[in-house]
Coordinates of C-alpha atoms in Angstrom, one line a residue:
M1 CA 0.4 0.3 0.2
R2 CA 2.9 2.3 -0.2
G3 CA 2.3 5.5 -1.8
T4 CA -1.1 5.8 -0.7
Q5 CA -1.0 7.6 3.2
M6 CA -3.4 9.7 3.6
S7 CA -3.7 12.9 5.7
T8 CA -3.5 11.3 9.6
R9 CA -6.9 13.0 10.8
M10 CA -9.4 15.9 9.2
S11 CA -10.9 17.1 12.1
D12 CA -12.4 16.6 15.6
R13 CA -15.9 18.1 14.6
P14 CA -19.2 16.1 14.9
V15 CA -21.0 13.9 12.6
L16 CA -24.2 15.7 12.2
V17 CA -27.2 13.0 11.9
V18 CA -30.6 14.5 11.5
G19 CA -33.7 12.0 12.8
N20 CA -33.7 10.2 16.3
G21 CA -34.8 6.4 14.5
P22 CA -33.6 3.2 14.6
V23 CA -31.7 4.5 10.8
G24 CA -30.0 7.8 13.1
Q25 CA -29.5 5.9 15.8
T26 CA -27.4 3.0 14.2
T27 CA -25.4 5.7 12.3
A28 CA -24.7 7.4 15.8
L29 CA -23.5 4.4 17.3
L30 CA -21.6 2.9 14.6
L31 CA -19.9 6.5 14.2
A32 CA -18.8 5.9 17.8
R33 CA -17.7 2.5 17.5
W34 CA -15.3 4.2 15.0
G35 CA -14.2 7.1 17.3
I36 CA -16.5 10.1 15.9
P37 CA -18.3 12.0 17.7
T38 CA -22.1 12.6 16.7
I39 CA -25.1 15.1 17.6
V40 CA -28.3 13.7 17.1
V41 CA -30.9 15.7 16.2
D42 CA -34.5 15.2 16.0
G43 CA -37.5 17.2 16.1
R44 CA -40.1 15.6 18.3
P45 CA -40.0 16.5 21.8
H46 CA -38.8 12.9 23.1
R47 CA -39.6 9.0 22.0
D48 CA -42.8 7.9 20.3
L49 CA -42.6 4.6 21.7
V50 CA -46.1 3.8 20.7
G51 CA -47.3 0.5 18.3
S52 CA -45.5 -2.3 16.5
K53 CA -44.8 -0.7 13.0
A54 CA -41.1 -1.9 11.4
I55 CA -41.4 -5.4 13.6
V56 CA -38.9 -7.5 11.5
Q57 CA -35.6 -8.0 12.1
Q58 CA -33.3 -9.8 9.6
R59 CA -30.5 -12.3 10.7
D60 CA -27.5 -10.0 9.4
V61 CA -29.1 -6.8 10.2
L62 CA -28.9 -8.0 14.0
D63 CA -25.7 -9.2 13.3
I64 CA -24.8 -5.2 12.7
W65 CA -26.5 -4.4 15.6
D66 CA -24.3 -6.5 17.7
A67 CA -21.6 -4.6 16.7
L68 CA -23.0 -1.9 18.8
D69 CA -22.2 -3.3 22.2
G70 CA -24.1 -6.3 21.8
A71 CA -27.6 -4.7 20.8
G72 CA -28.3 -7.7 17.9
R73 CA -27.9 -10.5 21.1
E74 CA -31.0 -8.6 23.3
I75 CA -32.7 -7.6 20.5
A76 CA -33.0 -11.4 19.0
D77 CA -33.2 -12.4 22.8
L78 CA -35.9 -9.9 22.9
G79 CA -38.1 -10.4 20.1
L80 CA -40.0 -13.5 18.7
T81 CA -37.9 -16.0 16.3
W82 CA -39.5 -17.3 13.3
V83 CA -38.2 -19.7 10.9
R84 CA -40.5 -20.0 8.2
A85 CA -43.1 -18.8 5.5
R86 CA -46.7 -19.8 4.8
T87 CA -48.1 -18.9 2.1
F88 CA -52.1 -19.5 1.2
H89 CA -54.6 -18.9 -1.8
Q90 CA -58.2 -18.6 -0.1
D91 CA -58.1 -22.3 2.1
D92 CA -55.3 -23.8 1.0
E93 CA -51.6 -23.5 1.8
L94 CA -50.0 -22.9 -2.1
F95 CA -46.1 -23.5 -0.4
C96 CA -44.0 -22.7 2.3
T97 CA -40.0 -21.2 2.5
D98 CA -38.2 -22.1 4.9
F99 CA -34.8 -19.7 5.5
R100 CA -31.3 -21.0 5.3
D101 CA -28.0 -20.0 6.4
A102 CA -24.7 -20.3 4.4
G103 CA -22.6 -20.2 7.3
R104 CA -23.2 -20.5 10.9
S105 CA -24.5 -17.5 11.4
A106 CA -25.6 -16.5 15.8
F107 CA -29.0 -15.4 14.5
P108 CA -32.2 -16.6 13.7
P109 CA -33.3 -15.8 10.0
F110 CA -36.0 -13.5 10.9
V111 CA -36.9 -12.0 14.5
N112 CA -39.9 -9.8 15.1
I113 CA -39.7 -7.3 17.7
S114 CA -41.9 -3.7 18.3
Q115 CA -40.0 -0.8 16.6
S116 CA -40.8 0.5 19.8
D117 CA -38.6 -2.2 21.8
T118 CA -35.6 -2.0 19.0
E119 CA -35.5 1.6 19.8
A120 CA -35.1 1.5 23.7
I121 CA -32.3 -0.6 23.4
L122 CA -30.7 1.1 20.9
D123 CA -30.9 4.4 23.1
R124 CA -29.9 2.3 25.9
K125 CA -26.6 2.1 24.0
I126 CA -26.8 5.7 23.0
K127 CA -27.1 6.1 26.6
A128 CA -23.6 5.0 27.4
S129 CA -21.7 6.4 24.6
P130 CA -19.9 10.0 25.3
L131 CA -19.5 10.7 22.1
I132 CA -23.0 10.8 21.1
D133 CA -25.7 14.3 21.9
V134 CA -29.1 13.8 21.5
R135 CA -31.0 16.9 21.3
W136 CA -34.6 16.1 21.2
D137 CA -37.1 19.2 19.8
H138 CA -34.7 20.5 17.6
R139 CA -36.1 20.3 14.0
A140 CA -33.3 20.8 11.0
V141 CA -34.6 23.7 9.1
G142 CA -31.4 24.5 6.6
I143 CA -28.5 22.8 5.5
E144 CA -25.5 24.9 4.1
Q145 CA -21.9 23.1 3.7
D146 CA -18.7 24.0 2.2
D147 CA -15.0 22.4 1.3
S148 CA -14.9 22.4 5.2
G149 CA -18.1 21.0 6.6
V150 CA -21.6 21.2 7.1
S151 CA -24.0 23.7 9.3
I152 CA -27.1 22.5 10.3
T153 CA -30.3 25.1 11.4
C154 CA -32.3 24.1 14.2
E155 CA -35.5 25.5 15.5
T156 CA -36.1 24.8 19.1
A157 CA -38.1 25.9 21.9
A158 CA -35.2 28.9 22.6
G159 CA -34.9 30.0 19.5
P160 CA -33.0 29.0 16.1
I161 CA -29.3 27.2 16.7
R162 CA -26.7 26.4 14.1
L163 CA -24.6 23.7 14.4
D164 CA -21.2 22.9 12.7
G165 CA -20.2 19.2 11.6
A166 CA -17.6 17.7 9.7
Y167 CA -20.3 16.1 7.7
A168 CA -24.5 15.2 7.7
V169 CA -26.3 11.9 7.8
V170 CA -29.8 12.5 6.9
C171 CA -32.1 9.6 8.5
A172 CA -35.1 12.1 9.0
G173 CA -37.8 9.4 8.2
A174 CA -40.5 9.1 5.3
R175 CA -41.4 13.3 6.2
G176 CA -38.3 14.0 4.7
D177 CA -39.6 16.2 1.8
A178 CA -38.1 19.8 3.3
L179 CA -34.9 18.5 3.4
R180 CA -34.9 17.2 0.4
K181 CA -36.3 20.0 -1.4
L182 CA -33.2 21.7 0.7
L183 CA -30.4 19.3 -1.0
G184 CA -32.3 20.0 -4.1
V185 CA -33.0 15.5 -4.1
G186 CA -35.7 14.7 -6.3
F187 CA -38.0 11.7 -4.7
D188 CA -39.6 10.2 -7.8
G189 CA -42.0 7.1 -7.3
R190 CA -45.6 5.9 -7.7
S191 CA -48.4 5.7 -4.5
F192 CA -51.5 2.6 -4.4
G193 CA -54.3 3.2 -4.1
D194 CA -55.6 0.5 -1.6
Q195 CA -55.1 1.5 1.8
F196 CA -53.7 -1.4 4.5
L197 CA -55.1 -1.5 8.0
I198 CA -52.8 -2.5 10.6
C199 CA -53.8 -4.0 14.2
D200 CA -51.8 -5.5 17.2
I201 CA -53.8 -8.1 18.5
R202 CA -52.8 -9.5 22.2
T203 CA -54.2 -13.1 21.7
A204 CA -53.2 -17.6 21.6
L205 CA -53.4 -19.1 18.6
E206 CA -51.2 -21.9 19.3
G207 CA -49.1 -23.6 16.3
W208 CA -48.6 -19.5 14.9
E209 CA -46.2 -18.6 16.9
Q210 CA -43.2 -19.2 15.2
E211 CA -44.7 -18.8 11.1
R212 CA -45.1 -15.6 8.9
R213 CA -48.6 -16.0 7.0
F214 CA -50.0 -14.7 4.2
Y215 CA -53.3 -15.4 2.6
F216 CA -54.1 -14.4 -0.6
D217 CA -58.0 -14.0 -1.1
P218 CA -59.4 -15.2 2.1
S219 CA -63.2 -15.8 2.7
W220 CA -62.6 -13.4 5.2
N221 CA -61.2 -10.7 3.4
P222 CA -62.4 -11.2 0.0
G223 CA -60.9 -10.2 -3.3
R224 CA -57.6 -8.4 -1.2
Q225 CA -54.9 -9.9 0.9
V226 CA -54.4 -10.7 4.9
L227 CA -50.8 -10.6 6.3
I228 CA -50.1 -12.1 10.3
H229 CA -47.1 -12.0 11.7
P230 CA -46.3 -13.2 15.2
C231 CA -45.1 -10.5 18.1
P232 CA -43.8 -11.1 21.5
D233 CA -46.0 -11.3 24.1
S234 CA -48.4 -13.3 22.6
T235 CA -49.2 -10.6 19.9
F236 CA -50.1 -11.1 16.8
R237 CA -49.8 -8.4 14.0
I238 CA -52.7 -8.4 11.3
D239 CA -52.1 -6.2 8.2
W240 CA -55.5 -6.5 5.9
Q241 CA -55.4 -4.5 2.5
V242 CA -58.5 -2.9 2.5
P243 CA -60.5 -0.3 -0.1
E244 CA -59.0 3.6 -0.8
D245 CA -62.1 4.6 0.9
F246 CA -61.8 2.3 4.0
D247 CA -62.6 4.4 7.2
A248 CA -61.5 2.7 10.2
T249 CA -63.3 5.4 12.1
A250 CA -66.5 3.9 10.7
E251 CA -65.7 0.3 10.7
E252 CA -64.5 0.9 14.8
A253 CA -67.8 2.3 15.5
N254 CA -70.4 0.2 13.7
G255 CA -68.3 -2.8 14.9
G256 CA -67.0 -4.1 11.6
L257 CA -63.2 -3.8 13.1
D258 CA -64.4 -6.7 15.8
R259 CA -65.8 -9.1 13.3
R260 CA -63.0 -9.1 11.0
I261 CA -60.7 -9.5 13.7
R262 CA -62.7 -12.2 15.3
Q263 CA -62.2 -13.5 11.1
V264 CA -58.7 -14.4 11.9
V265 CA -58.9 -15.7 15.7
G266 CA -62.5 -17.3 16.4
D267 CA -64.3 -17.1 19.7
R268 CA -60.5 -16.2 21.3
G269 CA -60.5 -13.1 24.0
Y270 CA -58.5 -10.4 22.1
E271 CA -57.2 -7.0 23.3
I272 CA -56.1 -4.5 19.8
V273 CA -53.3 -3.1 21.8
W274 CA -52.3 -0.8 18.1
K275 CA -53.8 0.4 15.0
S276 CA -53.8 2.8 12.1
V277 CA -53.9 3.2 8.6
Y278 CA -51.2 3.4 5.7
R279 CA -50.9 3.6 2.5
F280 CA -47.8 2.1 1.0
H281 CA -45.3 4.2 -1.1
Q282 CA -42.4 3.3 -3.9
R283 CA -39.9 6.0 -4.1
V284 CA -36.1 6.8 -4.2
A285 CA -34.3 10.0 -4.2
D286 CA -32.3 10.5 -7.0
R287 CA -29.3 11.2 -5.6
L288 CA -27.8 9.8 -1.5
R289 CA -25.1 12.2 -1.4
I290 CA -24.6 15.8 -2.1
G291 CA -21.1 16.3 -0.8
K292 CA -20.8 16.1 2.5
V293 CA -24.8 15.5 3.0
L294 CA -25.9 11.6 2.9
L295 CA -29.2 10.5 3.2
A296 CA -29.9 7.0 4.8
G297 CA -33.1 5.2 5.6
D298 CA -36.7 6.6 4.7
V299 CA -35.9 9.7 3.5
A300 CA -33.7 8.0 0.7
H301 CA -36.4 5.4 -0.3
L302 CA -39.3 4.1 0.6
V303 CA -40.9 0.5 -0.3
S304 CA -44.0 -1.3 0.6
P305 CA -43.7 -3.1 3.7
F306 CA -44.2 -6.6 2.1
G307 CA -40.4 -8.2 2.3
A308 CA -39.6 -6.1 5.4
R309 CA -37.5 -4.4 3.5
G310 CA -37.5 -0.8 4.3
L311 CA -35.8 -0.2 7.9
N312 CA -33.5 -3.5 6.8
S313 CA -32.3 -1.5 4.3
G314 CA -32.3 2.0 6.3
V315 CA -29.7 -0.3 9.0
Q316 CA -27.7 -1.4 6.1
D317 CA -27.8 2.2 4.6
A318 CA -26.4 3.4 7.9
E319 CA -23.6 0.8 8.5
N320 CA -22.9 1.1 4.3
V321 CA -22.1 5.2 5.2
A322 CA -21.2 5.0 8.7
W323 CA -17.4 3.1 7.9
K324 CA -17.0 5.1 4.8
I325 CA -17.2 8.1 6.4
A326 CA -14.8 7.1 9.2
F327 CA -12.8 6.1 6.9
V328 CA -12.7 9.2 5.4
Y329 CA -12.3 11.4 8.6
H330 CA -9.5 9.4 9.9
G331 CA -7.5 10.1 7.2
F332 CA -7.5 6.4 5.9
A333 CA -8.9 6.8 2.2
P334 CA -9.6 9.5 -0.1
E335 CA -13.4 11.9 0.4
H336 CA -14.1 10.6 -3.1
L337 CA -15.0 7.3 -1.7
L338 CA -18.3 8.9 0.1
E339 CA -19.6 8.9 -3.4
S340 CA -19.0 4.7 -3.4
Y341 CA -22.4 5.0 -0.7
H342 CA -24.7 6.5 -3.3
E343 CA -23.7 4.1 -6.1
E344 CA -23.8 0.9 -3.4
R345 CA -26.9 2.4 -1.9
H346 CA -28.5 3.7 -4.8
A347 CA -28.2 0.5 -6.2
A348 CA -29.4 -1.5 -3.3
A349 CA -32.5 1.1 -3.1
L350 CA -33.8 0.0 -6.7
E351 CA -33.5 -3.7 -6.4
N352 CA -35.7 -2.9 -3.2
L353 CA -38.5 -1.2 -5.2
E354 CA -38.1 -3.8 -8.4
V355 CA -38.7 -6.7 -5.5
T356 CA -41.7 -4.6 -3.9
G357 CA -42.9 -3.1 -7.0
A358 CA -43.4 -6.8 -8.3
T359 CA -44.6 -7.7 -5.0
M360 CA -47.4 -4.6 -4.9
D361 CA -48.3 -5.4 -8.7
F362 CA -49.5 -8.9 -7.3
L363 CA -51.0 -8.2 -4.6
V364 CA -53.5 -5.2 -6.1
P365 CA -53.2 -5.2 -10.0
Q366 CA -53.3 -2.3 -11.9
N367 CA -55.4 -3.6 -15.3
A368 CA -58.0 -6.2 -15.9
E369 CA -55.3 -8.3 -17.2
Q370 CA -53.0 -8.0 -14.4
A371 CA -55.7 -9.2 -12.4
A372 CA -56.9 -12.0 -14.6
W373 CA -53.2 -13.5 -14.9
R374 CA -53.2 -13.1 -10.9
L375 CA -56.0 -15.4 -10.6
S376 CA -55.2 -17.6 -13.3
T377 CA -51.8 -18.0 -11.3
L378 CA -52.8 -18.7 -7.7
E379 CA -55.7 -21.3 -8.9
R380 CA -52.9 -23.6 -11.1
A381 CA -50.5 -23.7 -7.8
R382 CA -52.8 -24.7 -6.1
H383 CA -51.7 -28.2 -7.7
D384 CA -49.1 -26.6 -10.1
Q385 CA -45.3 -26.3 -9.1
A386 CA -44.0 -24.2 -11.5
A387 CA -46.9 -21.7 -11.0
R388 CA -46.6 -21.4 -7.5
A389 CA -42.6 -19.5 -8.3
A390 CA -44.6 -16.8 -10.1
V391 CA -47.1 -16.7 -6.4
D392 CA -45.7 -13.4 -5.2
S393 CA -46.4 -12.9 -1.4
G394 CA -43.3 -10.4 -0.8
R395 CA -39.8 -11.7 -1.0
L396 CA -38.4 -11.2 2.5
A397 CA -35.5 -9.0 2.9
E398 CA -31.8 -10.1 2.6
P399 CA -28.3 -7.8 2.0
F400 CA -28.1 -6.1 -0.8
W401 CA -25.0 -7.6 -3.7
Y402 CA -22.3 -5.3 -4.7
A403 CA -21.0 -7.1 -7.4
A404 CA -21.0 -4.0 -9.6
S405 CA -19.6 -1.8 -7.3
S406 CA -16.8 0.2 -8.5
L407 CA -14.6 -0.6 -5.6
T408 CA -15.2 -4.8 -5.8
T409 CA -12.4 -6.5 -7.7
P410 CA -14.3 -8.8 -10.2
E411 CA -13.6 -12.4 -10.6
P412 CA -14.1 -15.0 -13.5
T413 CA -14.1 -18.2 -11.2
R414 CA -16.6 -16.6 -8.9
P415 CA -19.2 -14.7 -10.7
F416 CA -22.3 -13.4 -9.4
A417 CA -24.8 -15.6 -11.0
G418 CA -27.7 -13.2 -9.2
R419 CA -30.9 -13.1 -7.2
P420 CA -30.7 -16.2 -5.3
P421 CA -34.0 -18.0 -5.0
K422 CA -36.1 -17.4 -2.1
G423 CA -34.6 -17.9 1.3
A424 CA -31.3 -18.9 0.0
A425 CA -28.0 -16.6 -0.2
P426 CA -25.4 -16.4 -3.5
P427 CA -22.5 -18.4 -2.2
P428 CA -19.7 -16.4 -1.4
G429 CA -17.9 -14.7 -4.4
P430 CA -16.8 -10.5 -5.2
G431 CA -19.6 -7.8 -3.0
V432 CA -21.7 -11.1 -1.8
L433 CA -21.8 -10.5 2.0
L434 CA -18.9 -12.9 3.8
P435 CA -21.1 -15.9 5.7
D436 CA -20.4 -16.0 9.6
H437 CA -18.4 -18.4 11.3
P438 CA -17.4 -19.0 15.1
T439 CA -13.8 -18.3 15.2
T440 CA -11.4 -18.9 18.3
E441 CA -11.9 -16.0 20.1
G442 CA -15.6 -14.5 18.9
R443 CA -16.8 -14.3 15.6
L444 CA -16.1 -14.5 12.0
R445 CA -17.6 -11.1 10.7
Q446 CA -16.8 -9.3 13.9
L447 CA -13.5 -9.7 13.5
C448 CA -13.9 -7.7 10.0
R449 CA -15.9 -5.2 11.3
S450 CA -12.6 -3.7 12.4
G451 CA -11.3 -2.7 9.4
I452 CA -10.1 -4.5 6.0
T453 CA -9.6 -8.0 6.6
V454 CA -7.3 -10.0 4.5
L455 CA -8.9 -13.8 4.2
C456 CA -5.8 -16.0 2.7
G457 CA -5.7 -19.9 2.2
E458 CA -3.9 -22.5 3.8
A459 CA -1.6 -22.5 0.9
V460 CA -1.1 -18.8 0.9
D461 CA 2.0 -17.0 2.7
V462 CA 0.5 -14.9 5.2
Q463 CA 3.3 -13.2 5.6
E464 CA 4.7 -12.0 2.4
V465 CA 0.8 -10.6 2.2
R466 CA 0.6 -8.8 5.2
V467 CA 4.8 -6.8 4.1
A468 CA 1.9 -5.9 0.8
V469 CA -0.6 -4.6 2.6
Q470 CA 0.0 -4.0 6.1
D471 CA 2.2 -0.5 6.1
G472 CA 0.4 1.4 9.4
T473 CA -1.1 4.4 7.4
R474 CA -4.9 2.0 7.7
P475 CA -6.6 -1.1 9.9
V476 CA -5.8 -3.6 7.2
T477 CA -5.1 -7.1 9.1
V478 CA -4.6 -10.4 7.5
H479 CA -4.8 -14.1 8.8
R480 CA -4.7 -17.3 7.8
L481 CA -8.4 -18.8 7.9
A482 CA -8.1 -22.5 9.4
D483 CA -5.9 -19.9 12.2
L484 CA -9.5 -18.4 13.3
H485 CA -10.8 -22.3 13.4
L486 CA -10.0 -25.2 11.5
A487 CA -13.1 -25.8 10.2
A488 CA -14.3 -22.4 8.7
P489 CA -12.1 -22.6 5.1
A490 CA -13.9 -25.5 4.5
V491 CA -17.5 -24.6 5.3
L492 CA -17.3 -21.0 3.7
G493 CA -15.4 -22.5 0.7
L494 CA -12.3 -20.4 0.6
G495 CA -9.5 -22.8 -2.0
R496 CA -6.4 -23.5 -0.3
D497 CA -4.3 -20.4 -2.9
E498 CA -6.9 -17.6 -2.5
V499 CA -7.1 -14.6 -0.7
W500 CA -10.4 -13.2 0.4
V501 CA -10.8 -9.0 1.1
V502 CA -13.2 -8.4 3.3
R503 CA -14.9 -5.0 4.1
P504 CA -15.1 -3.3 7.2
D505 CA -19.3 -3.9 5.9
A506 CA -18.2 -7.9 6.1
H507 CA -18.8 -7.2 1.7
L508 CA -16.4 -9.5 0.3
A509 CA -14.3 -6.6 -2.3
A510 CA -12.7 -9.3 -4.0
T511 CA -12.1 -13.6 -4.0
L512 CA -8.5 -14.1 -5.3
P513 CA -7.8 -17.2 -6.9
I514 CA -4.0 -16.9 -6.7
A515 CA -2.1 -15.1 -3.8
H516 CA 0.2 -12.6 -6.0
T517 CA 0.6 -9.7 -3.5
E518 CA 0.0 -7.4 -6.6
A519 CA -2.9 -8.7 -6.8
V520 CA -4.1 -8.4 -3.1
E521 CA -2.3 -5.5 -2.6
A522 CA -4.5 -3.7 -5.7
A523 CA -7.8 -4.9 -4.3
V524 CA -7.5 -3.7 -1.0
A525 CA -6.5 -0.3 -3.1
R526 CA -9.9 -0.7 -5.0
A527 CA -11.9 -1.2 -1.7
L528 CA -10.9 2.4 -0.5
A529 CA -11.3 3.7 -3.1
L530 CA -7.6 4.5 -3.7
D531 CA -7.5 3.8 -6.8
V532 CA -11.0 4.6 -8.1
H533 CA -11.9 8.3 -9.0
L534 CA -15.6 8.0 -8.8
T535 CA -18.2 9.9 -11.1
M536 CA -19.4 12.6 -8.8

């Protein structure tokens, strides 16, 4: 890595985080993990701990949170684990998806937990961090930036104040229109006419505690869909697709809501814990990086919830932006590394829009031809395995694959084969999230999240690789994988002569079939944009 030394540190100024929801919380905590101070502002007077909201947390997102002083394990332990998704048409089960793990993950495929409980756990981690300054009742109304940093003007009860920082990460949620407008960012897309009634119901539904159930056209919601998720404390989240003119107040007043719930729970007693009505949107910002300001979470992209790709994708935004800001902030990488945040996470947002848009078109056909095709597909799927593959009840959240990223070194022997089957993960290859595995001192992904990690096969000269890539200017470590755990190379598929370069977000930047030190050095440089000038 000679000839690539950056300045040792750009500034001691904080990074400004706008929005104290789960994505903003995660961003601040991850930056603190890299030793960077943050000021988190939110226009609300305090935390609003109401309703289940985003409930489904995917295993790889739990893994990200676990780097935050074990928050992922706390969330998983408090939540409810489920391992399969069942899909029905009327009274017939069409198929069941079980979720597999390519490695040996420390977490279950999915955990259901109220967003409020997740936020409470992350709040405790924030309270314990001296590097995070949270300021409620600070509504961001202005953003300015120049070569030296970013300034945000906030309205407060005491009057307007101005905060200065090195960078800003805007995590303002779905209602971030004003901030996007200030930044000149477009937010094109579409909205769906039908609404969805969402209720958290506390009751006893024996046998339903570890599975998601999706019903097409059940007799108790004819012509539309119902989704049922188990949650902790004997609570079930039920989503009914309802007409555009649905009136929740009238439904409750005339007894319709009770009848609707009893069609699911029968004569059992129940308690409504929370309810709301939503209309879903499919939108993405045209830019996720505007100079020193970066957008993450719902302010950057909105998708329908069928697939749980909203919050899960937002947390992946947070990890991507945090390590890149950290490497620039500490002088480990050039500032144009930040352009890869837009490149990678905008591509992830478009993938999510494509997947969830196809689901919504199947759930809510846009014309008579689509409706007829859907009905025919559902009818054939009762007996036809091929037709079942076309039934779209939502492809559940999964990590994005950075195979096409400018930070990724392509490798013909490990090509990316595209979107894998539902419930599966692609095999290890450039751009793919490294499968987890135990090590002698913890877990492989935990080790990799401390910087750039180079994993070597058994026949590789590890010392020679260390000399090539470790020059003291940035956190790069080199390990023989078998020394971390004897079984890991066989489980993960690392060849004897191979070298894998792993990014700080545990994605593979390169899988090199032969350990030429020049190739390893080049792959590390590419992963940090040291030799790549991205288009601004």
